PDB file of C-alpha atoms and ligand atoms in Angstrom:
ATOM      1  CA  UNK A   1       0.000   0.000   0.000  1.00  0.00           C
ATOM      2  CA  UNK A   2       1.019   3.325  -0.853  1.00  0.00           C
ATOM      3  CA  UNK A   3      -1.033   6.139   0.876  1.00  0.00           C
ATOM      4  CA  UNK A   4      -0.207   9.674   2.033  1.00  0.00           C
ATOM      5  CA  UNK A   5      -1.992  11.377   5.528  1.00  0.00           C
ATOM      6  CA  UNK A   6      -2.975  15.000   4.440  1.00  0.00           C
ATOM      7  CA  UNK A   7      -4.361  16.917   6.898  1.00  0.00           C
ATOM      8  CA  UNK A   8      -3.744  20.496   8.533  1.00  0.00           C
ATOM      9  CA  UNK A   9      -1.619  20.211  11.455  1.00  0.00           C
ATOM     10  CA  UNK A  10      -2.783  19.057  14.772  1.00  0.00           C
ATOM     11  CA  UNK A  11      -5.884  17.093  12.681  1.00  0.00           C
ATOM     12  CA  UNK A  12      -4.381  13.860  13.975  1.00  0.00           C
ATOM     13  CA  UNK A  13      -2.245  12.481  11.293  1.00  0.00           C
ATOM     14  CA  UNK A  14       0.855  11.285  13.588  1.00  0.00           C
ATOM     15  CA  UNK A  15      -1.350   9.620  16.125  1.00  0.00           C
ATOM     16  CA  UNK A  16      -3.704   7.447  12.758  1.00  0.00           C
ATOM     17  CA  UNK A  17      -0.074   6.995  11.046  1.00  0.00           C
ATOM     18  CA  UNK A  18       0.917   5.047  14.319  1.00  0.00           C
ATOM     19  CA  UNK A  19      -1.865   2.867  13.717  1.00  0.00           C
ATOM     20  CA  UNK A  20      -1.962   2.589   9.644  1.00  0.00           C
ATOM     21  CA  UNK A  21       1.983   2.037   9.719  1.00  0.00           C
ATOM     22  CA  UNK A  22       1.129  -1.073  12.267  1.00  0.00           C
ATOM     23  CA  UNK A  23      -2.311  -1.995  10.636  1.00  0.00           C
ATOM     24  CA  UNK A  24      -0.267  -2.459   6.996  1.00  0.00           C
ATOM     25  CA  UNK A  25       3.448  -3.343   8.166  1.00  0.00           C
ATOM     26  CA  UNK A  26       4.437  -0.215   6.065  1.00  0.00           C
ATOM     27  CA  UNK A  27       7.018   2.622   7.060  1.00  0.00           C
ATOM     28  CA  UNK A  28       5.523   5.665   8.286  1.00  0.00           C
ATOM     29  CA  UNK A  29       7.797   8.479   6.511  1.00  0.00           C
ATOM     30  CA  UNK A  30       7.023  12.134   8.457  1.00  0.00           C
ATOM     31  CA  UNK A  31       9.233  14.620   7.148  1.00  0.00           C
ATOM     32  CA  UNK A  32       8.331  16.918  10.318  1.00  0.00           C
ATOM     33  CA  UNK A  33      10.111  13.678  12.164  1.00  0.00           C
ATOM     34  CA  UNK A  34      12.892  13.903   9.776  1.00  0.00           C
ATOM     35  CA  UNK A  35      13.718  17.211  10.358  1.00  0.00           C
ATOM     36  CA  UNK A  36      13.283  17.472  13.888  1.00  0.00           C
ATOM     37  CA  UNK A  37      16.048  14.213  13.962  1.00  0.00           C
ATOM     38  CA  UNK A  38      18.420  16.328  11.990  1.00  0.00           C
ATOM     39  CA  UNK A  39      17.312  19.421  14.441  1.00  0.00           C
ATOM     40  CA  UNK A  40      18.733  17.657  17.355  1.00  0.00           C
ATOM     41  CA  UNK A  41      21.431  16.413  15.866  1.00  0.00           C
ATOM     42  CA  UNK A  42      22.318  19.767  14.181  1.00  0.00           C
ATOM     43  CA  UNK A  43      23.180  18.614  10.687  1.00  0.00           C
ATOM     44  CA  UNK A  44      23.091  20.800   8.257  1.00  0.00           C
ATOM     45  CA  UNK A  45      20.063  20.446   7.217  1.00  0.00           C
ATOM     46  CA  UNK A  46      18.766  20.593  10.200  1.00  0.00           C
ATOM     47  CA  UNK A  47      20.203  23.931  10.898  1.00  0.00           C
ATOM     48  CA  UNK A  48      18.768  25.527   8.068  1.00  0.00           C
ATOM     49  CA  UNK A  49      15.306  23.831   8.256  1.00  0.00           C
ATOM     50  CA  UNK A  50      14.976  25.059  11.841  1.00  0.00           C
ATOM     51  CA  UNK A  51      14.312  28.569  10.464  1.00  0.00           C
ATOM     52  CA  UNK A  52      11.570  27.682   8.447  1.00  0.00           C
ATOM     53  CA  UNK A  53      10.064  25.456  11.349  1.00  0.00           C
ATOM     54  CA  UNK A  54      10.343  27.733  14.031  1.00  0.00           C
ATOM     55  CA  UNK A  55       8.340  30.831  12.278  1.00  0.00           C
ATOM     56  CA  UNK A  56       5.658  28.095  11.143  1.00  0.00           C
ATOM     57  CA  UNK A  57       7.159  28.319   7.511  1.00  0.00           C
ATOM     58  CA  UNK A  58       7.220  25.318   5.341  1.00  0.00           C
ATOM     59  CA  UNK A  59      10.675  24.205   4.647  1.00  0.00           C
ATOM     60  CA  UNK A  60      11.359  25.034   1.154  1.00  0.00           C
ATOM     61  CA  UNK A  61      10.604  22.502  -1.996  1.00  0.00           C
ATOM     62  CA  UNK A  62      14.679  21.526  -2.694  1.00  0.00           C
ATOM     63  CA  UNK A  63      15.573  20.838   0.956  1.00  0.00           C
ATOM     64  CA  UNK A  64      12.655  18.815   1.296  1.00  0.00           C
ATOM     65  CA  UNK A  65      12.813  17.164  -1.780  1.00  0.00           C
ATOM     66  CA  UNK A  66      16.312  15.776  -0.855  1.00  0.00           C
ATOM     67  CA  UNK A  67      15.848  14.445   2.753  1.00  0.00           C
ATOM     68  CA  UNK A  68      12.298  12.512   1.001  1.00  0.00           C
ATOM     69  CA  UNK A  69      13.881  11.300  -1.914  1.00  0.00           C
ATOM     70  CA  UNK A  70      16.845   9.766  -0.104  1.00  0.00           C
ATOM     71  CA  UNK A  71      14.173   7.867   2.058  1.00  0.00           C
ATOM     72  CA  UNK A  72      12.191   6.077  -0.623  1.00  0.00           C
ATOM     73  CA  UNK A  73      15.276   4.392  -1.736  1.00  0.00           C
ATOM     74  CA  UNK A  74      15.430   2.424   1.195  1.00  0.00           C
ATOM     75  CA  UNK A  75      14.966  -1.457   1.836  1.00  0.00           C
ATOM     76  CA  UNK A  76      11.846  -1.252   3.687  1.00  0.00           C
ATOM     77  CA  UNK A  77       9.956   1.244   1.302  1.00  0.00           C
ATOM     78  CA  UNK A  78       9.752  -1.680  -1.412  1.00  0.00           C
ATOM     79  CA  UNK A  79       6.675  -2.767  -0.312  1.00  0.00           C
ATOM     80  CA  UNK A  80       5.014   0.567   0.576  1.00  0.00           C
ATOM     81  CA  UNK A  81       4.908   3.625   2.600  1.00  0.00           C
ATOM     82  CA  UNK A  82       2.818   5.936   4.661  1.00  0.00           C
ATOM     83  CA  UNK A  83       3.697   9.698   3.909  1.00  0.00           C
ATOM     84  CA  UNK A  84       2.938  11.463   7.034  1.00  0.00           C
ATOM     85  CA  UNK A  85       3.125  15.696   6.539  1.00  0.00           C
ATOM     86  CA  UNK A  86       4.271  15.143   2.107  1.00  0.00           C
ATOM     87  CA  UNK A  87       3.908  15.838  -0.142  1.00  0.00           C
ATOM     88  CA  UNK A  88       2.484  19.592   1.401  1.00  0.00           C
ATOM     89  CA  UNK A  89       3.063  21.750  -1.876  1.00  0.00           C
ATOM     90  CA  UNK A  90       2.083  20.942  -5.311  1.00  0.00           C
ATOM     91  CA  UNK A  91       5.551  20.815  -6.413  1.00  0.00           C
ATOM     92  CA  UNK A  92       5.961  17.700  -3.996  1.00  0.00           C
ATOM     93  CA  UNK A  93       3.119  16.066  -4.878  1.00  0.00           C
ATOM     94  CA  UNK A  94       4.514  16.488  -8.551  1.00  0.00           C
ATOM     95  CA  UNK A  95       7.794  15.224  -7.672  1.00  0.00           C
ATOM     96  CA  UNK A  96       6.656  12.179  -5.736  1.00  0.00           C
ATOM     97  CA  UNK A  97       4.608  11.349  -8.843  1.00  0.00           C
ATOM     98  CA  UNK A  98       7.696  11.455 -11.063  1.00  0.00           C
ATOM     99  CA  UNK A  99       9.580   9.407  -8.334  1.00  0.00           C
ATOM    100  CA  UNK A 100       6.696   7.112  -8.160  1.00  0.00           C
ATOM    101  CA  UNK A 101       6.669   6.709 -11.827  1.00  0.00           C
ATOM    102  CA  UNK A 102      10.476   5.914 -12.204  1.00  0.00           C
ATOM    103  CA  UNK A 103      10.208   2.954  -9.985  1.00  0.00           C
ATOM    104  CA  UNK A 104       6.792   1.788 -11.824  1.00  0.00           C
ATOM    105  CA  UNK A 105       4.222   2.379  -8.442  1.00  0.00           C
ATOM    106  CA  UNK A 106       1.627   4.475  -7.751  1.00  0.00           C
ATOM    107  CA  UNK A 107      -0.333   5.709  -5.168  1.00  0.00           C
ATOM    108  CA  UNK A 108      -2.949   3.520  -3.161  1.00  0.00           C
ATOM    109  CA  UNK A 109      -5.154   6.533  -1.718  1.00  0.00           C
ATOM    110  CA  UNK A 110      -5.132   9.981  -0.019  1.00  0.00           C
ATOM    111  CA  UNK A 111      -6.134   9.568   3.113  1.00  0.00           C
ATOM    112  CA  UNK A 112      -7.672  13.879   4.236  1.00  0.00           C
ATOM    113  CA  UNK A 113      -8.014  14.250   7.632  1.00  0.00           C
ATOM    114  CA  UNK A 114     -10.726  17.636   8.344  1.00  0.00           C
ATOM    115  CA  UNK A 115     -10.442  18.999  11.414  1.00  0.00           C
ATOM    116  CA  UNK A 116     -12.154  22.807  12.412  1.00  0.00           C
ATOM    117  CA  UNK A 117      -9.158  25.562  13.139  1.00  0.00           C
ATOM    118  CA  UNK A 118     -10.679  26.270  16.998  1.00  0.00           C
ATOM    119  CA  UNK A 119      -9.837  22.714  17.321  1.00  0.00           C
ATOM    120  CA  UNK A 120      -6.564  22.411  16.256  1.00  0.00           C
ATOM    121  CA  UNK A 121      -5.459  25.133  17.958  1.00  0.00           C
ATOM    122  CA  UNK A 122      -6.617  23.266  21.747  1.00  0.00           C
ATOM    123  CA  UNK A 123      -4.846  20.539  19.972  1.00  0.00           C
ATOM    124  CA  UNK A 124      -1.852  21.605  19.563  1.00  0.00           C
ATOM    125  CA  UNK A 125      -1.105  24.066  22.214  1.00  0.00           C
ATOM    126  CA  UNK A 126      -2.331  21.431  24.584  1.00  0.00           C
ATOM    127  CA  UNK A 127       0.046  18.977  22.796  1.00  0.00           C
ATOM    128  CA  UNK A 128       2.860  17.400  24.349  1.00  0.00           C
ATOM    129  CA  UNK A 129       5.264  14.592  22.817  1.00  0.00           C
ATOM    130  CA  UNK A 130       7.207  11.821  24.945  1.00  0.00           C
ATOM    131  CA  UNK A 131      10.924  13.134  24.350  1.00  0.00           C
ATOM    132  CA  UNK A 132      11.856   9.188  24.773  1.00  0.00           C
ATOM    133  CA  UNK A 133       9.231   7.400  22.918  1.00  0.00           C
ATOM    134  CA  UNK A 134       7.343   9.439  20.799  1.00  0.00           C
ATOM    135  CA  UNK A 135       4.319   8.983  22.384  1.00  0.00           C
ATOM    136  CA  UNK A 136       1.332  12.124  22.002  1.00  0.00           C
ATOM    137  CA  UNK A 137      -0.632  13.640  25.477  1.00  0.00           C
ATOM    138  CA  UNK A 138      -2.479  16.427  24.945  1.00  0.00           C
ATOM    139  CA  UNK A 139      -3.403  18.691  28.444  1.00  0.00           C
ATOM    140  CA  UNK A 140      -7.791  19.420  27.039  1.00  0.00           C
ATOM    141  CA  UNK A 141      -8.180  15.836  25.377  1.00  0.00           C
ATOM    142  CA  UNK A 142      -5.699  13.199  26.207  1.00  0.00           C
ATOM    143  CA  UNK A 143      -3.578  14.101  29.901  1.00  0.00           C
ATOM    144  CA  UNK A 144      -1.177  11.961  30.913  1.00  0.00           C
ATOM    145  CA  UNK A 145      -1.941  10.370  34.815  1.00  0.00           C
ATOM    146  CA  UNK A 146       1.278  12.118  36.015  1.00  0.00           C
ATOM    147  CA  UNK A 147       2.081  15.977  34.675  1.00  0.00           C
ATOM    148  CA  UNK A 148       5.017  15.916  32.501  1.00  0.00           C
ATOM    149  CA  UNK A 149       5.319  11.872  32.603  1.00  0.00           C
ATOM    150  CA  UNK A 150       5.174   9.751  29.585  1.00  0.00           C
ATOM    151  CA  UNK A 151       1.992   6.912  30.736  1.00  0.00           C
ATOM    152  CA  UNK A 152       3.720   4.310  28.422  1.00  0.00           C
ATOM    153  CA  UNK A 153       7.564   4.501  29.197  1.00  0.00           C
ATOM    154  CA  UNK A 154       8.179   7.290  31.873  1.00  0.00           C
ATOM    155  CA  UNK A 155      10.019   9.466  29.649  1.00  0.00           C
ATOM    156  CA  UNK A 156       9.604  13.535  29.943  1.00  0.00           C
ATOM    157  CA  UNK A 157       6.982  15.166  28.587  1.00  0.00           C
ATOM    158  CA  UNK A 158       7.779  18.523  26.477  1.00  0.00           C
ATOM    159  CA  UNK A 159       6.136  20.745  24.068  1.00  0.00           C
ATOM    160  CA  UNK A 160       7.248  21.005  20.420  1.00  0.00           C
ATOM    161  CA  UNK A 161       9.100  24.379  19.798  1.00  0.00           C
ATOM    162  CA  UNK A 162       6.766  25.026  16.815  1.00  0.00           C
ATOM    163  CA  UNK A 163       3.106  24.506  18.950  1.00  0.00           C
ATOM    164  CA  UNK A 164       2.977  27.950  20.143  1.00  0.00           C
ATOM    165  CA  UNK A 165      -0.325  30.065  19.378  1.00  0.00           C
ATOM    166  CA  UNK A 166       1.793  32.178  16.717  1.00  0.00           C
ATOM    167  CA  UNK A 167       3.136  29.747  15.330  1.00  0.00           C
ATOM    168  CA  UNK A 168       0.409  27.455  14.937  1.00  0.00           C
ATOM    169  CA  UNK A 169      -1.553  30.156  13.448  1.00  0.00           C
ATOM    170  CA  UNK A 170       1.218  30.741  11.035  1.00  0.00           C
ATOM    171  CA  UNK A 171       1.218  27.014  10.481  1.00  0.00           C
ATOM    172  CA  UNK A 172      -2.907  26.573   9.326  1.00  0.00           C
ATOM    173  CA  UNK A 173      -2.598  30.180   7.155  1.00  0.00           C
ATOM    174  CA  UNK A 174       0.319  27.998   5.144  1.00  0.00           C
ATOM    175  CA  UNK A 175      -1.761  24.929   5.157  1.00  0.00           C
ATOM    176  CA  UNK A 176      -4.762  26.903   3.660  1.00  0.00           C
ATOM    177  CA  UNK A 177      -2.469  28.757   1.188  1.00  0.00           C
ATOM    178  CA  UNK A 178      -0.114  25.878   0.209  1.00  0.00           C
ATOM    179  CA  UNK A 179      -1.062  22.721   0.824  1.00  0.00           C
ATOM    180  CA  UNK A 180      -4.966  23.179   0.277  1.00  0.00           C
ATOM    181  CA  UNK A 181      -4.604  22.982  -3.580  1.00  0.00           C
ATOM    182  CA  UNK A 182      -3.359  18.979  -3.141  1.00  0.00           C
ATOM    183  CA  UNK A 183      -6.831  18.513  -2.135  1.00  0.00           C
ATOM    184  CA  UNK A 184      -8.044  19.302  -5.811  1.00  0.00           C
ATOM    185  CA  UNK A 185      -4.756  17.461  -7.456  1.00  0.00           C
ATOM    186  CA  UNK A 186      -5.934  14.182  -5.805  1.00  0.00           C
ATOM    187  CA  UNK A 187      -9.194  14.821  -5.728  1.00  0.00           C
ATOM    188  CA  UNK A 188      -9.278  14.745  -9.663  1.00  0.00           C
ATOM    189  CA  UNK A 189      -7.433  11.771  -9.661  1.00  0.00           C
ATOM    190  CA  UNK A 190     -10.043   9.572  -8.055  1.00  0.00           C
ATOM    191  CA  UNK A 191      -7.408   9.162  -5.185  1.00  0.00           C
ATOM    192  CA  UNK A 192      -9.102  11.346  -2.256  1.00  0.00           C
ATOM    193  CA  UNK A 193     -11.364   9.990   0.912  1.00  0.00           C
ATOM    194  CA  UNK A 194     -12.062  12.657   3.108  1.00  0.00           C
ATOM    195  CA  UNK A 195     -12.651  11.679   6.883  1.00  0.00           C
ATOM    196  CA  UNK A 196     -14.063  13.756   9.989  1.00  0.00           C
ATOM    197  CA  UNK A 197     -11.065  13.718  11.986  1.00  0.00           C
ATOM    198  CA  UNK A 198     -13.314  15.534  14.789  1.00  0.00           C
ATOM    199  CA  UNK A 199     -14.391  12.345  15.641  1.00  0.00           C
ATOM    200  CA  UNK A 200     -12.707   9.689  18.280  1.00  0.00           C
ATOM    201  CA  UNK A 201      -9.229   8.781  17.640  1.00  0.00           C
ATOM    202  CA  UNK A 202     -10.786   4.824  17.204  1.00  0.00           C
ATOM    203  CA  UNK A 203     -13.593   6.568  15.049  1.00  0.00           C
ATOM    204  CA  UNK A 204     -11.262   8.244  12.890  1.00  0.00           C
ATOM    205  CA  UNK A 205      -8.848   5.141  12.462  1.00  0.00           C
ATOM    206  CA  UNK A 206     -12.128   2.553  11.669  1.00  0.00           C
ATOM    207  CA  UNK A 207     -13.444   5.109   8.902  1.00  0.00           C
ATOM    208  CA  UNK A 208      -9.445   4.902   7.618  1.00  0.00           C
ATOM    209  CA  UNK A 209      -9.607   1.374   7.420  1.00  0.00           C
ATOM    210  CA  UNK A 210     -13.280   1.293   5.639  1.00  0.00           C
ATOM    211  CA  UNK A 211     -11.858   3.569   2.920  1.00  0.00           C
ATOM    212  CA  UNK A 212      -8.143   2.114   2.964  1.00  0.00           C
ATOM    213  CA  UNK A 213      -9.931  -1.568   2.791  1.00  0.00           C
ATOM    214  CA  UNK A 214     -11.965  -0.717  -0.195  1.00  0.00           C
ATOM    215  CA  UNK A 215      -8.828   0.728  -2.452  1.00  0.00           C
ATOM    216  CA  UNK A 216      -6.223  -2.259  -1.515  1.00  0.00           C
TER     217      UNK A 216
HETATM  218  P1  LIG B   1       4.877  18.338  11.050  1.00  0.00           P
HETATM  219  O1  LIG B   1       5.479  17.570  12.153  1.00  0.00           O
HETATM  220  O2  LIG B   1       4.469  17.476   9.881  1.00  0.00           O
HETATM  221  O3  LIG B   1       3.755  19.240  11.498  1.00  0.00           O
HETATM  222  O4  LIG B   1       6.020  19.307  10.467  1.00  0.00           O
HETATM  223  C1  LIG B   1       6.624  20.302  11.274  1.00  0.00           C
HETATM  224  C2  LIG B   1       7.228  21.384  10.397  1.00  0.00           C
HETATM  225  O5  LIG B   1       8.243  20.815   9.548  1.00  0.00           O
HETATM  226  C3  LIG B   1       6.263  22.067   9.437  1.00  0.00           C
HETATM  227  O6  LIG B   1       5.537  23.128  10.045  1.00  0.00           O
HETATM  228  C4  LIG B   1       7.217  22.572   8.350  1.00  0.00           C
HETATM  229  O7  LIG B   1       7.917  23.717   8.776  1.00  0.00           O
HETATM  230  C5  LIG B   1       8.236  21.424   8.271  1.00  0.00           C
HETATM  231  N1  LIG B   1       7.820  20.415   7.264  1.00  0.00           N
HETATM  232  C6  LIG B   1       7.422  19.134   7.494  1.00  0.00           C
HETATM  233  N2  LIG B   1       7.113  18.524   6.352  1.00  0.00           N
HETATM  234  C7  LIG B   1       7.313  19.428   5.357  1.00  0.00           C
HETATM  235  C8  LIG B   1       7.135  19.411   3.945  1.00  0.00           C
HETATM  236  N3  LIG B   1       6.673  18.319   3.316  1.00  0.00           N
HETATM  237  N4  LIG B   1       7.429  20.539   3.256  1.00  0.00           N
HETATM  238  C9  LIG B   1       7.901  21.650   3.871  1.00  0.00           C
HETATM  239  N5  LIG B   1       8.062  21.748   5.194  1.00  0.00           N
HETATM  240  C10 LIG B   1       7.773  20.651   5.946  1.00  0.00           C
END
């Protein structure tokens, strides 16, 4: 299965790629993830992606291009992949069709993810991500039982640099402006199921798996 997770941020598409990557034994692939890896480890990349990311900026098209392209190379993408946060301009999605198209595949579906913006902005200020296991609390929907405590592993809680109010703001304005138009590229290419990712985390991942189930 090849699918991609659009979605504004904070709409759930990390915590449904968890599942999906398990669900299909595919690699989830979030660029966000890449980047904040290279952040931390201050590459170069990293450095000069972290001033895009920290104003709520998308990361420009070549710098993106290169840390994606790199990735689908890889053993474990043979048999499919989950894109988690890309393609997010139309000059992505264009380039992951030409990528797609050298090594004879195509896309499965586009999962979309709509979520209203007084919603993802409680979702994502309230977020906050297990610095040791990944794992996603949020402090309106989803607390962990001890403040600042990972429930699954004990690790520390923090918040991402880039879940600020600004920031986020910043972050659905660029969604609306760039990433928006993907909605109408898949759409006319049959590829689109839009889900209400209002609904329960469960609710959201069943209604994946009805429309994921029908395209296989
Ligand atoms: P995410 O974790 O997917 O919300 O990504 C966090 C940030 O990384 C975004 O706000 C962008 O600045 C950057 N980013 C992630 N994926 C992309 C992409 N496909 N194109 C450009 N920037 C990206």
């Amino acid at each position: 299965m090849r699918i991609i997770l659009l979605g504004s941020p904070g709409s759930g598409k990390g915590t449904q790629a968890t599942r999906i990557e398990k669900k299909y034994d595919i690699p989830h692939i979030s660029t966000g993830d890449i980047f904040r890896s290279n952040i931390s480890k201050q590459t170069e990349i990293g450095i000069e992606a972290k001033k895009y990311i920290d104003q709520g900026l998308l990361v420009p098209d070549e710098l993106t291009l290169k840390i994606v392209e790199s990735r689908f190379l890889e053993d474990d993408c043979k048999g499919g992949f989950l894109l988690d946060g890309f393609p997010r301009t139309l000059v992505q999605a264009e380039a992951l069709d030409k990528e797609l198209e050298k090594i004879g595949k195509s896309l499965n579906a586009v999962i979309n993810l709509t979520v209203k913006d007084d919603t993802i902005i409680k979702r994502m200020t309230g977020r906050r991500v297990c610095g040791s296991c990944g794992e996603n609390f949020n402090l309106y929907f989803n607390k962990s039982r001890v403040e600042s405590t990972c429930d699954k592993c004990g690790g520390t809680l923090y918040t991402r640099a880039d879940d600020n109010v600004e920031t986020v703001t910043n972050r659905l304005k660029v969604y609306k402006d760039q990433t928006f138009p993907l909605i109408d590229f898949y759409g006319k290419k049959g590829l689109l199921a839009t889900i209400n990712g209002e609904q329960a985390a469960d609710d959201v991942f069943i209604a994946i798996i009805e429309a994921l189930e029908k395209v296989k």
